[in-house]
Amino acid sequence: MPVRAIRTTSTGRNGVGAFILQCKRLDFHYCDWAGSSKGMNAFLRNLLPRFARSNPSIEIHVSPRPSTHPIIRAHYISPSSISTNHPRIKAICVRNLEKEQVLQKAELLRDASGEKLRRVKGGRVVASQNEGVRGIWSPMHGETKSPLDKMFEKRR
């Protein structure tokens, strides 16, 4: 009897397990004449087609802006843009950067959530509603003598 593989197909589960990229559009603004756009122009000629093919869910707009520094502007979907028609926008100036550095900045904007950066309050890594019963541990708490010091005290 021959061995036959079981045919399986994936079934949709109403978005469970699906990842929705928050970045919806990237705008690349550059200047043909200015020297600060040299890296951006090289990026647009060499690396942008591959970047666009690998990210089909992102709209890419390229527009010349004479006599200005090159920038990359990202438009995100966010909870605030659902109720209002104003999407969250982040922009990064890429003047005097090489084409690989421009690619890194474009990937940074692609992977970002679009939310504003917020400082962690109190300098604590983990924020909790309830403080621990024992308090915050510190290496300065407890005994100051090492086990070796205790051993030598017993011998005296």
PDB file of C-alpha atoms in Angstrom:
ATOM      1  CA  MET A   1       0.000   0.000   0.000  1.00  0.00           C
ATOM      2  CA  PRO A   2       1.572   3.333  -1.044  1.00  0.00           C
ATOM      3  CA  VAL A   3       2.089   6.105   1.492  1.00  0.00           C
ATOM      4  CA  ARG A   4       0.013   9.154   0.704  1.00  0.00           C
ATOM      5  CA  ALA A   5       0.307  12.605   2.286  1.00  0.00           C
ATOM      6  CA  ILE A   6      -2.675  14.167   3.991  1.00  0.00           C
ATOM      7  CA  ARG A   7      -3.958  17.242   2.226  1.00  0.00           C
ATOM      8  CA  THR A   8      -4.554  20.172   4.532  1.00  0.00           C
ATOM      9  CA  THR A   9      -5.573  23.704   3.784  1.00  0.00           C
ATOM     10  CA  SER A  10      -5.462  26.605   6.137  1.00  0.00           C
ATOM     11  CA  THR A  11      -8.782  28.060   7.160  1.00  0.00           C
ATOM     12  CA  GLY A  12      -9.376  31.693   7.992  1.00  0.00           C
ATOM     13  CA  ARG A  13     -10.074  32.394  11.627  1.00  0.00           C
ATOM     14  CA  ASN A  14     -11.329  35.952  11.515  1.00  0.00           C
ATOM     15  CA  GLY A  15      -7.906  37.628  11.657  1.00  0.00           C
ATOM     16  CA  VAL A  16      -6.422  35.510  14.436  1.00  0.00           C
ATOM     17  CA  GLY A  17      -2.726  35.171  13.787  1.00  0.00           C
ATOM     18  CA  ALA A  18      -2.715  37.790  11.047  1.00  0.00           C
ATOM     19  CA  PHE A  19      -0.273  40.666  11.295  1.00  0.00           C
ATOM     20  CA  ILE A  20      -1.343  44.031   9.958  1.00  0.00           C
ATOM     21  CA  LEU A  21       1.539  46.340   9.145  1.00  0.00           C
ATOM     22  CA  GLN A  22       0.893  49.759  10.671  1.00  0.00           C
ATOM     23  CA  CYS A  23       2.784  51.692   7.969  1.00  0.00           C
ATOM     24  CA  LYS A  24       0.555  52.295   4.974  1.00  0.00           C
ATOM     25  CA  ARG A  25       2.580  54.753   2.874  1.00  0.00           C
ATOM     26  CA  LEU A  26       6.167  55.970   2.531  1.00  0.00           C
ATOM     27  CA  ASP A  27       6.950  59.268   0.801  1.00  0.00           C
ATOM     28  CA  PHE A  28      10.502  59.831  -0.431  1.00  0.00           C
ATOM     29  CA  HIS A  29      11.325  63.506  -1.078  1.00  0.00           C
ATOM     30  CA  TYR A  30      14.661  64.387  -2.663  1.00  0.00           C
ATOM     31  CA  CYS A  31      16.520  67.043  -4.649  1.00  0.00           C
ATOM     32  CA  ASP A  32      18.289  66.260  -7.942  1.00  0.00           C
ATOM     33  CA  TRP A  33      20.796  69.061  -7.557  1.00  0.00           C
ATOM     34  CA  ALA A  34      21.798  69.225  -3.884  1.00  0.00           C
ATOM     35  CA  GLY A  35      24.762  67.215  -2.593  1.00  0.00           C
ATOM     36  CA  SER A  36      22.899  66.259   0.586  1.00  0.00           C
ATOM     37  CA  SER A  37      20.571  64.096  -1.556  1.00  0.00           C
ATOM     38  CA  LYS A  38      23.381  62.024  -3.074  1.00  0.00           C
ATOM     39  CA  GLY A  39      22.692  58.985  -0.878  1.00  0.00           C
ATOM     40  CA  MET A  40      18.927  59.306  -1.369  1.00  0.00           C
ATOM     41  CA  ASN A  41      19.322  59.433  -5.167  1.00  0.00           C
ATOM     42  CA  ALA A  42      21.524  56.310  -5.090  1.00  0.00           C
ATOM     43  CA  PHE A  43      18.938  54.586  -2.872  1.00  0.00           C
ATOM     44  CA  LEU A  44      16.113  55.481  -5.247  1.00  0.00           C
ATOM     45  CA  ARG A  45      18.037  54.137  -8.259  1.00  0.00           C
ATOM     46  CA  ASN A  46      19.464  50.956  -6.733  1.00  0.00           C
ATOM     47  CA  LEU A  47      17.645  49.783  -3.589  1.00  0.00           C
ATOM     48  CA  LEU A  48      14.103  51.153  -3.796  1.00  0.00           C
ATOM     49  CA  PRO A  49      12.796  48.657  -6.426  1.00  0.00           C
ATOM     50  CA  ARG A  50      13.810  45.682  -4.259  1.00  0.00           C
ATOM     51  CA  PHE A  51      12.424  47.384  -1.126  1.00  0.00           C
ATOM     52  CA  ALA A  52       9.096  48.024  -2.900  1.00  0.00           C
ATOM     53  CA  ARG A  53       8.879  44.414  -4.139  1.00  0.00           C
ATOM     54  CA  SER A  54       9.509  43.027  -0.660  1.00  0.00           C
ATOM     55  CA  ASN A  55       6.808  45.297   0.873  1.00  0.00           C
ATOM     56  CA  PRO A  56       3.773  45.137  -1.431  1.00  0.00           C
ATOM     57  CA  SER A  57       1.357  46.340   1.266  1.00  0.00           C
ATOM     58  CA  ILE A  58       3.045  49.764   1.471  1.00  0.00           C
ATOM     59  CA  GLU A  59       2.324  52.539  -1.017  1.00  0.00           C
ATOM     60  CA  ILE A  60       5.510  54.268  -2.135  1.00  0.00           C
ATOM     61  CA  HIS A  61       5.502  57.839  -3.434  1.00  0.00           C
ATOM     62  CA  VAL A  62       8.642  59.468  -4.826  1.00  0.00           C
ATOM     63  CA  SER A  63       8.628  63.185  -5.448  1.00  0.00           C
ATOM     64  CA  PRO A  64      11.365  65.714  -6.172  1.00  0.00           C
ATOM     65  CA  ARG A  65      11.557  68.740  -3.895  1.00  0.00           C
ATOM     66  CA  PRO A  66      14.115  71.204  -5.279  1.00  0.00           C
ATOM     67  CA  SER A  67      16.458  73.028  -2.883  1.00  0.00           C
ATOM     68  CA  THR A  68      15.458  71.021   0.203  1.00  0.00           C
ATOM     69  CA  HIS A  69      17.088  68.250   2.215  1.00  0.00           C
ATOM     70  CA  PRO A  70      15.864  64.714   1.512  1.00  0.00           C
ATOM     71  CA  ILE A  71      13.285  63.251   3.884  1.00  0.00           C
ATOM     72  CA  ILE A  72      11.322  60.041   4.277  1.00  0.00           C
ATOM     73  CA  ARG A  73       7.773  60.510   5.552  1.00  0.00           C
ATOM     74  CA  ALA A  74       5.715  57.568   6.805  1.00  0.00           C
ATOM     75  CA  HIS A  75       1.926  57.494   7.141  1.00  0.00           C
ATOM     76  CA  TYR A  76       0.484  55.052   9.682  1.00  0.00           C
ATOM     77  CA  ILE A  77      -2.922  53.702  10.515  1.00  0.00           C
ATOM     78  CA  SER A  78      -3.616  54.405  14.142  1.00  0.00           C
ATOM     79  CA  PRO A  79      -6.610  54.356  16.465  1.00  0.00           C
ATOM     80  CA  SER A  80      -6.822  58.132  16.225  1.00  0.00           C
ATOM     81  CA  SER A  81      -6.965  58.020  12.410  1.00  0.00           C
ATOM     82  CA  ILE A  82     -10.011  55.738  12.466  1.00  0.00           C
ATOM     83  CA  SER A  83     -12.179  58.302  14.219  1.00  0.00           C
ATOM     84  CA  THR A  84     -10.604  61.249  12.416  1.00  0.00           C
ATOM     85  CA  ASN A  85      -9.256  61.421   8.906  1.00  0.00           C
ATOM     86  CA  HIS A  86      -5.780  62.484  10.054  1.00  0.00           C
ATOM     87  CA  PRO A  87      -3.288  59.602  10.000  1.00  0.00           C
ATOM     88  CA  ARG A  88      -0.222  59.624  12.204  1.00  0.00           C
ATOM     89  CA  ILE A  89       2.845  60.849  10.271  1.00  0.00           C
ATOM     90  CA  LYS A  90       6.533  60.461  11.114  1.00  0.00           C
ATOM     91  CA  ALA A  91       9.344  62.046   9.121  1.00  0.00           C
ATOM     92  CA  ILE A  92      13.107  61.460   9.171  1.00  0.00           C
ATOM     93  CA  CYS A  93      15.663  63.703   7.483  1.00  0.00           C
ATOM     94  CA  VAL A  94      18.257  61.620   5.623  1.00  0.00           C
ATOM     95  CA  ARG A  95      20.655  64.318   4.463  1.00  0.00           C
ATOM     96  CA  ASN A  96      24.260  63.272   3.833  1.00  0.00           C
ATOM     97  CA  LEU A  97      23.507  59.580   4.495  1.00  0.00           C
ATOM     98  CA  GLU A  98      24.724  56.702   2.323  1.00  0.00           C
ATOM     99  CA  LYS A  99      22.218  54.536   0.418  1.00  0.00           C
ATOM    100  CA  GLU A 100      22.482  51.674   2.962  1.00  0.00           C
ATOM    101  CA  GLN A 101      21.780  54.106   5.808  1.00  0.00           C
ATOM    102  CA  VAL A 102      18.755  55.464   3.927  1.00  0.00           C
ATOM    103  CA  LEU A 103      17.522  51.858   3.587  1.00  0.00           C
ATOM    104  CA  GLN A 104      17.936  51.379   7.358  1.00  0.00           C
ATOM    105  CA  LYS A 105      15.866  54.512   8.031  1.00  0.00           C
ATOM    106  CA  ALA A 106      13.156  53.346   5.614  1.00  0.00           C
ATOM    107  CA  GLU A 107      13.032  49.958   7.373  1.00  0.00           C
ATOM    108  CA  LEU A 108      12.894  51.729  10.742  1.00  0.00           C
ATOM    109  CA  LEU A 109       9.849  53.729   9.638  1.00  0.00           C
ATOM    110  CA  ARG A 110       8.253  50.626   8.069  1.00  0.00           C
ATOM    111  CA  ASP A 111       8.589  48.616  11.288  1.00  0.00           C
ATOM    112  CA  ALA A 112       7.458  51.394  13.650  1.00  0.00           C
ATOM    113  CA  SER A 113       3.943  51.455  15.048  1.00  0.00           C
ATOM    114  CA  GLY A 114       3.383  55.152  14.458  1.00  0.00           C
ATOM    115  CA  GLU A 115       2.815  55.907  18.136  1.00  0.00           C
ATOM    116  CA  LYS A 116       4.671  58.722  19.829  1.00  0.00           C
ATOM    117  CA  LEU A 117       7.653  57.689  21.900  1.00  0.00           C
ATOM    118  CA  ARG A 118       6.927  57.845  25.613  1.00  0.00           C
ATOM    119  CA  ARG A 119       9.335  57.877  28.516  1.00  0.00           C
ATOM    120  CA  VAL A 120       8.992  55.151  31.092  1.00  0.00           C
ATOM    121  CA  LYS A 121       7.943  56.903  34.293  1.00  0.00           C
ATOM    122  CA  GLY A 122       9.968  56.466  37.433  1.00  0.00           C
ATOM    123  CA  GLY A 123      12.897  54.841  35.662  1.00  0.00           C
ATOM    124  CA  ARG A 124      11.529  51.368  36.416  1.00  0.00           C
ATOM    125  CA  VAL A 125      11.521  48.745  33.740  1.00  0.00           C
ATOM    126  CA  VAL A 126       8.370  46.994  34.933  1.00  0.00           C
ATOM    127  CA  ALA A 127       5.432  49.173  35.873  1.00  0.00           C
ATOM    128  CA  SER A 128       2.834  47.684  38.190  1.00  0.00           C
ATOM    129  CA  GLN A 129      -0.330  48.855  39.852  1.00  0.00           C
ATOM    130  CA  ASN A 130       0.598  47.056  43.080  1.00  0.00           C
ATOM    131  CA  GLU A 131       3.997  47.481  44.677  1.00  0.00           C
ATOM    132  CA  GLY A 132       5.764  44.358  45.868  1.00  0.00           C
ATOM    133  CA  VAL A 133       5.403  43.412  49.532  1.00  0.00           C
ATOM    134  CA  ARG A 134       9.153  43.159  49.990  1.00  0.00           C
ATOM    135  CA  GLY A 135       9.918  46.388  48.201  1.00  0.00           C
ATOM    136  CA  ILE A 136      12.597  46.869  45.595  1.00  0.00           C
ATOM    137  CA  TRP A 137      15.638  44.625  45.980  1.00  0.00           C
ATOM    138  CA  SER A 138      19.067  46.207  46.084  1.00  0.00           C
ATOM    139  CA  PRO A 139      22.496  44.576  46.413  1.00  0.00           C
ATOM    140  CA  MET A 140      23.202  47.006  49.261  1.00  0.00           C
ATOM    141  CA  HIS A 141      20.524  45.396  51.435  1.00  0.00           C
ATOM    142  CA  GLY A 142      21.230  42.451  53.675  1.00  0.00           C
ATOM    143  CA  GLU A 143      24.500  41.305  55.157  1.00  0.00           C
ATOM    144  CA  THR A 144      27.695  43.128  54.354  1.00  0.00           C
ATOM    145  CA  LYS A 145      30.054  40.307  55.330  1.00  0.00           C
ATOM    146  CA  SER A 146      31.037  37.671  52.825  1.00  0.00           C
ATOM    147  CA  PRO A 147      30.887  33.938  53.689  1.00  0.00           C
ATOM    148  CA  LEU A 148      34.682  33.890  53.894  1.00  0.00           C
ATOM    149  CA  ASP A 149      34.660  36.625  56.571  1.00  0.00           C
ATOM    150  CA  LYS A 150      32.207  34.550  58.617  1.00  0.00           C
ATOM    151  CA  MET A 151      34.393  31.473  58.277  1.00  0.00           C
ATOM    152  CA  PHE A 152      37.488  33.303  59.576  1.00  0.00           C
ATOM    153  CA  GLU A 153      35.529  34.744  62.529  1.00  0.00           C
ATOM    154  CA  LYS A 154      34.559  31.224  63.671  1.00  0.00           C
ATOM    155  CA  ARG A 155      38.223  30.121  63.679  1.00  0.00           C
ATOM    156  CA  ARG A 156      39.348  32.972  65.972  1.00  0.00           C
TER     157      ARG A 156
END
